[in-house]
Each structure stands twice: as C-alpha cells, then as structure tokens.
Amino acid sequence: MQKQKKVAAIHDLSGFGRCSLTVIIPVLSALGIQVCPVPTAVLATHTGGFGEAVMKDMTGFITAALNKYKELEIDFDAVYSGFLASSEQIDCCLDFFKSYPKALKVADPVMGDHGRIYSTYTKELCDRMGELADVADVITPNVTEAAILLGEDYPQFLERDKARSWLKRLRERAPAVVMTGVLLSEGCIVNVCAEKSSMKLVECDYVPQNYPGTGDLFASVLTGGLLKGDDLNTAMNKATAFVQTAVTVTFTHKTEPRNGVNFEKCLSLLAEEHVFLERGEL
Ligand code: PXL
C-alpha cells in the first residue's frame, strides 16, 4: 500500500458557516489524505454576513507549531495556505514553505470575492499576499484575488484574450495557476488553468446564488487530486464537478446562503473514488 499523504493546512477555523478548515479537513480526509490543521485564526463564524467578526488571531501559534513539527521530524507531502489573520503570517507561511522544499506548495491567496475584500484583511496583508504566490507551486485565486495580485481593477467580466493574458501574468509568479469563477464576456462562467504553455478551461453551470466557502471546497479537492497524481487540468475538472454538485444540492435545499454549502452528503462522492483508486492499486 502507498504511504498515506499528509497535508499541513494553514487556514482559519471558523465555527459556523462552512469555510476553510471545517471544509478542508472533511474533503481531504474523504480523499484519504491526513490533514494537519495549523489554525491562523479561530473565529465564531466566517466574515460574510454575521456582523462584526469574533476572531482570535493565532499568529504566534504557527511558528511554534512549525518548530514542533521540525523537532518531531514530521514531514508533509503538501503545505497548503489560505485565510490569514495578519501580515506577519505571510512570514510564517514563507517559513513553512521553505521548511518542506519537497512538499507540494499550494497557496490559495484568500483575500476576497465578488470584488470585495474580506473585512478582517488589511491593505498590508493584501500587498504581501503575492509573496506566497512567488514561492508556491500552485495558486488558486478567484477573479477578485487575481486582480489584487496583478494590481488591476476588479472586472465584472473578462474577454477571453484578457483571461489568457491574466493567466500568463499569474504564471510568471507561480508555475501552475487556477483562476476560478471567471465570467467571460460571452456570458459563461468558467474555471481556467495554466501550466507550462497550456491553458485550459472548464465551464461551470450557473446557479443564481453565491455561497461562502466554495473557494475552499474547490482548492481542497484540487489539492487532493494533485497529491493523488492528477495533472492540473484533471484536478481542476474534478474540483469543478464536485463544487458544482454540492452547490446545486445546496440551492435545491434553499438553505440560507451565509450558512455555506451543504457539502456533507456529497463527501461520499470523493470517498467512493478513493476506494476505487485504492482497489486499483492493490
Ligand atoms: O472562504 C474564505 C474565507 C475563509 N475564512 C474566513 C472567511 C472566508 C470568507 O468569507 O470569512 C474567516
């Protein structure tokens, strides 16, 4: 049997609303991957729609946890960063990435969505997020985050040529890029990826509702796929299909959008594939 993979997940723990670690842990676990959470902050809820954030900043904890892992010689197959609570946490993540040079380095440059920056984010933190992109193997910005990384204004939609040029410029920062939630000028919403000279696109079904945590769902399925040997395009397609299914299920349940995506009943879709792949290897 192959050795089980381990991911250090440097994200916040938000108690209610289904985002970051409360999504990442179950998704990667369902894919048969061990998640080692390194909380950047502990919050009562996510920051999208529950009033002022109740948040405990965990900046000091990240370096202490890293030192402990080094002392114990615990190795990680991937280091995956996301929502941060302070600009100093950029340095903590850089240290983490540098400490595991053989690990897959995934930086989800979490900063905002739909043209709005998350309420707890400072300008300094946004200005420094690109430093993680510069050392990562894979980055997964949505359009809002891509605009910030590139110093562009948030666009309502992108022409195909513009989407290609944004991907090319993001590729100058990281060898593999997936940009999510791109509304093309012809009217469809796509996820796009670029690696080496290739650029691919997958169309997403339109669901007339936004939910928090979809970026975390997407990036964790993508990370799991890459760790299991999928190429970037395959991992993007699987992550897109999973998020689409979970969002469609949620929309049909008509639950409050701020409560997040009802992904729990969909986890078996990931687990089944895992069982199938493990059987194949035997
Ligand atoms: O899904 C991104 C995210 C992560 N963490 C917190 C958030 C959000 C988005 O709203 O508020 C705390």
Coordinates of C-alpha atoms and ligand atoms in Angstrom, one line a residue:
M1 CA 0.0 0.0 0.0
Q2 CA 1.1 3.5 -0.7
K3 CA 2.1 5.6 2.3
Q4 CA -0.8 7.9 3.4
K5 CA -0.2 11.5 2.4
K6 CA -0.1 14.4 4.9
V7 CA -1.0 18.0 4.4
A8 CA -0.2 20.9 6.6
A9 CA -3.3 23.1 6.2
I10 CA -2.6 26.7 7.3
H11 CA -6.1 28.3 7.4
D12 CA -8.6 29.6 9.9
L13 CA -11.0 27.6 11.9
S14 CA -14.5 29.2 11.6
G15 CA -17.0 27.6 13.9
F16 CA -20.2 28.3 11.9
G17 CA -20.7 28.9 8.2
R18 CA -18.7 26.1 6.5
C19 CA -15.4 27.6 5.2
S20 CA -11.7 27.0 5.5
L21 CA -10.7 24.2 7.9
T22 CA -14.3 23.0 8.5
V23 CA -14.4 22.3 4.8
I24 CA -10.8 21.4 4.1
I25 CA -10.5 18.7 6.8
P26 CA -13.5 16.6 5.7
V27 CA -12.8 17.0 2.0
L28 CA -9.1 15.9 2.1
S29 CA -10.0 13.2 4.7
A30 CA -12.6 11.8 2.3
L31 CA -9.9 11.6 -0.3
G32 CA -7.8 9.5 2.1
I33 CA -5.4 12.3 2.9
Q34 CA -4.4 13.1 6.5
V35 CA -4.9 16.8 7.3
C36 CA -2.7 18.5 10.0
P37 CA -4.5 21.8 10.7
V38 CA -2.4 24.9 11.6
P39 CA -5.0 27.5 12.5
T40 CA -4.2 31.1 11.5
A41 CA -7.2 32.3 13.5
V42 CA -10.2 30.9 15.4
L43 CA -13.5 32.6 14.6
A44 CA -17.0 32.1 15.7
T45 CA -18.3 32.4 12.2
H46 CA -16.9 33.3 8.8
T47 CA -16.8 37.0 8.0
G48 CA -19.5 37.0 5.3
G49 CA -22.9 38.1 6.7
F50 CA -22.8 37.6 10.5
G51 CA -21.8 41.1 11.6
E52 CA -18.6 42.0 13.3
A53 CA -16.1 39.2 13.4
V54 CA -15.4 37.4 16.7
M55 CA -11.8 36.3 16.0
K56 CA -8.7 35.2 17.9
D57 CA -5.5 35.8 15.9
M58 CA -3.2 32.8 16.1
T59 CA -0.1 34.4 14.7
G60 CA 2.3 33.2 17.5
F61 CA 1.0 29.6 17.2
I62 CA 2.0 29.0 13.6
T63 CA 5.8 29.3 14.1
A64 CA 5.5 27.3 17.4
A65 CA 3.7 24.5 15.6
L66 CA 6.3 24.5 12.8
N67 CA 9.1 24.3 15.3
K68 CA 7.4 21.4 17.0
Y69 CA 6.9 19.5 13.7
K70 CA 10.6 20.1 12.8
E71 CA 11.6 18.8 16.3
L72 CA 9.5 15.7 15.8
E73 CA 10.8 15.3 12.2
I74 CA 7.2 15.2 10.9
D75 CA 7.3 15.5 7.1
F76 CA 4.5 16.8 4.9
D77 CA 3.6 15.9 1.3
A78 CA 1.9 19.3 0.9
V79 CA 1.8 22.7 2.6
Y80 CA -1.5 24.5 1.7
S81 CA -2.1 28.1 2.9
G82 CA -5.3 30.1 2.8
F83 CA -7.0 32.7 5.0
L84 CA -4.5 34.7 7.1
A85 CA -5.1 36.9 10.1
S86 CA -2.1 39.3 9.9
S87 CA 0.6 40.4 7.5
E88 CA 3.2 38.7 9.8
Q89 CA 1.6 35.4 9.0
I90 CA 3.0 35.8 5.5
D91 CA 6.4 35.3 7.0
C92 CA 5.1 32.3 9.0
C93 CA 3.8 30.7 5.8
L94 CA 7.1 31.5 3.9
D95 CA 9.0 29.7 6.7
F96 CA 6.6 26.8 6.5
F97 CA 7.0 26.5 2.7
K98 CA 10.8 26.8 3.0
S99 CA 11.0 24.1 5.7
Y100 CA 9.4 21.5 3.4
P101 CA 11.1 22.0 0.0
K102 CA 9.9 18.7 -1.4
A103 CA 6.3 19.3 -0.5
L104 CA 3.7 20.4 -3.0
K105 CA 3.2 24.1 -2.1
V106 CA -0.4 25.3 -2.6
A107 CA -1.1 29.0 -1.9
D108 CA -4.8 29.9 -2.0
P109 CA -4.4 33.7 -1.9
V110 CA -7.6 34.2 0.1
M111 CA -8.4 37.9 0.2
G112 CA -11.9 38.5 -1.0
D113 CA -14.6 37.6 -3.5
H114 CA -17.0 39.3 -6.0
G115 CA -14.9 42.5 -5.9
R116 CA -15.0 42.9 -2.1
I117 CA -12.1 42.3 0.3
Y118 CA -12.8 40.4 3.5
S119 CA -13.5 42.7 6.4
T120 CA -10.5 41.5 8.6
Y121 CA -8.0 42.0 5.8
T122 CA -5.6 44.9 5.9
K123 CA -4.0 46.6 2.9
E124 CA -0.6 45.4 4.1
L125 CA -1.8 41.8 4.2
C126 CA -3.2 42.1 0.6
D127 CA 0.0 43.8 -0.6
R128 CA 2.1 40.9 0.7
M129 CA -0.1 38.0 -0.4
G130 CA 1.9 37.9 -3.7
E131 CA 5.0 36.8 -1.8
L132 CA 3.3 33.4 -1.2
A133 CA 2.3 33.2 -4.9
D134 CA 6.0 33.7 -5.7
V135 CA 7.2 30.6 -3.8
A136 CA 4.1 28.4 -4.4
D137 CA 3.9 25.5 -7.0
V138 CA 0.1 26.1 -7.4
I139 CA -2.0 29.2 -6.8
T140 CA -5.8 29.3 -6.9
P141 CA -7.1 32.9 -6.9
N142 CA -10.6 33.8 -7.8
V143 CA -11.0 36.8 -10.1
T144 CA -11.0 39.3 -7.2
E145 CA -7.8 37.9 -5.8
A146 CA -6.2 37.6 -9.3
A147 CA -7.0 41.4 -9.8
I148 CA -5.3 42.2 -6.5
L149 CA -2.2 40.1 -7.3
L150 CA -1.9 41.8 -10.7
G151 CA -2.7 45.3 -9.5
E152 CA -5.7 45.5 -11.7
D153 CA -9.2 46.8 -11.0
Y154 CA -11.9 44.2 -10.4
P155 CA -13.6 43.5 -13.7
Q156 CA -17.3 42.5 -14.0
F157 CA -16.3 40.1 -16.8
L158 CA -13.2 39.2 -18.8
E159 CA -12.8 38.9 -22.6
R160 CA -11.1 35.6 -23.5
D161 CA -7.9 37.4 -24.5
K162 CA -7.8 39.2 -21.2
A163 CA -8.4 36.0 -19.3
R164 CA -5.4 34.5 -21.2
S165 CA -3.2 37.5 -20.5
W166 CA -4.1 37.4 -16.8
L167 CA -3.3 33.7 -16.6
K168 CA 0.0 34.4 -18.4
R169 CA 0.9 37.1 -16.0
L170 CA 0.0 35.0 -13.0
R171 CA 2.1 32.2 -14.4
E172 CA 5.1 34.5 -14.2
R173 CA 4.5 34.3 -10.4
A174 CA 3.7 30.5 -9.9
P175 CA 4.3 27.5 -12.3
A176 CA 0.7 26.4 -12.1
V177 CA -2.3 28.7 -11.8
V178 CA -6.1 28.0 -11.5
M179 CA -8.3 31.1 -11.6
T180 CA -11.9 30.4 -10.5
G181 CA -15.2 32.0 -11.2
V182 CA -14.3 33.9 -14.4
L183 CA -17.3 35.4 -16.1
L184 CA -16.4 35.5 -19.8
S185 CA -17.8 38.3 -21.9
E186 CA -19.8 35.8 -23.9
G187 CA -21.8 35.1 -20.8
C188 CA -20.5 31.7 -19.4
I189 CA -18.7 31.2 -16.1
V190 CA -15.5 29.2 -16.3
N191 CA -12.6 28.0 -14.2
V192 CA -9.3 28.3 -16.1
C193 CA -5.8 26.8 -15.5
A194 CA -2.4 27.4 -16.9
E195 CA 0.7 25.3 -16.7
K196 CA 3.8 25.4 -18.9
S197 CA 2.4 26.7 -22.2
S198 CA -1.0 25.1 -21.9
M199 CA -4.2 26.9 -20.9
K200 CA -7.5 25.0 -20.2
L201 CA -11.0 26.0 -19.4
V202 CA -13.9 24.2 -17.8
E203 CA -17.4 25.6 -17.9
C204 CA -19.5 25.9 -14.7
D205 CA -23.3 25.6 -14.5
Y206 CA -24.8 28.9 -13.5
V207 CA -26.5 28.7 -10.1
P208 CA -28.2 32.1 -9.1
Q209 CA -26.7 32.2 -5.7
N210 CA -23.3 32.7 -4.1
Y211 CA -22.1 30.7 -1.1
P212 CA -19.1 31.3 1.1
G213 CA -16.5 28.5 1.3
T214 CA -16.8 27.5 -2.4
G215 CA -13.2 28.5 -2.9
D216 CA -12.0 26.3 0.0
L217 CA -14.1 23.4 -1.3
F218 CA -12.5 23.9 -4.7
A219 CA -8.9 24.3 -3.7
S220 CA -9.0 21.3 -1.3
V221 CA -10.4 18.9 -3.9
L222 CA -7.8 20.3 -6.3
T223 CA -5.0 19.8 -3.8
G224 CA -6.2 16.2 -3.1
G225 CA -6.3 15.4 -6.8
L226 CA -2.8 16.8 -7.3
L227 CA -1.5 14.8 -4.4
K228 CA -3.0 11.6 -5.8
G229 CA -1.3 12.2 -9.1
D230 CA -3.8 14.0 -11.3
D231 CA -2.5 16.6 -13.7
L232 CA -3.6 20.2 -13.2
N233 CA -6.4 20.1 -15.7
T234 CA -7.8 16.8 -14.4
A235 CA -7.7 18.1 -10.8
M236 CA -9.4 21.3 -11.9
N237 CA -12.2 19.3 -13.7
K238 CA -12.8 17.1 -10.7
A239 CA -12.8 20.0 -8.3
T240 CA -15.2 21.9 -10.5
A241 CA -17.6 18.9 -10.8
F242 CA -17.6 18.4 -7.0
V243 CA -18.3 22.1 -6.2
Q244 CA -21.0 22.2 -8.8
T245 CA -22.8 19.2 -7.4
A246 CA -22.5 20.4 -3.8
V247 CA -23.7 23.9 -4.8
T248 CA -26.6 22.6 -6.8
V249 CA -27.7 20.3 -3.9
T250 CA -27.5 23.3 -1.6
F251 CA -29.5 25.5 -3.9
T252 CA -32.3 22.9 -4.1
H253 CA -32.4 22.8 -0.3
K254 CA -33.0 26.6 -0.2
T255 CA -30.9 27.0 3.0
E256 CA -29.6 30.4 4.0
P257 CA -26.7 31.2 1.7
R258 CA -24.5 32.5 4.5
N259 CA -24.7 29.1 6.2
G260 CA -22.4 27.8 3.4
V261 CA -22.5 24.8 1.0
N262 CA -24.3 21.7 2.3
F263 CA -21.4 19.6 1.1
E264 CA -21.5 16.9 3.8
K265 CA -23.8 14.5 2.0
C266 CA -21.6 14.9 -1.1
L267 CA -18.4 13.7 0.6
S268 CA -19.2 10.1 -0.3
L269 CA -18.6 11.1 -4.0
L270 CA -15.0 11.8 -3.1
A271 CA -14.6 8.8 -0.8
E272 CA -16.0 6.4 -3.4
E273 CA -13.4 7.4 -5.9
H274 CA -10.8 7.0 -3.3
V275 CA -11.9 3.4 -2.6
F276 CA -11.9 2.7 -6.3
L277 CA -8.4 4.1 -6.8
E278 CA -7.1 2.1 -3.8
R279 CA -8.6 -1.1 -5.2
G280 CA -6.9 -0.4 -8.5
E281 CA -3.5 -0.1 -6.8
L282 CA -4.0 -3.5 -5.0
Ligands
PXL1 O1 -13.7 31.1 2.3 C1 -12.9 32.1 2.5 C2 -13.0 32.5 4.0 C3 -12.1 31.9 4.9 N1 -12.1 32.3 6.2 C4 -13.0 33.2 6.6 C5 -13.8 33.9 5.8 C6 -13.9 33.5 4.4 C7 -14.8 34.1 3.5 O2 -15.7 34.8 3.9 O3 -14.7 34.8 6.3 C8 -12.9 33.6 8.1

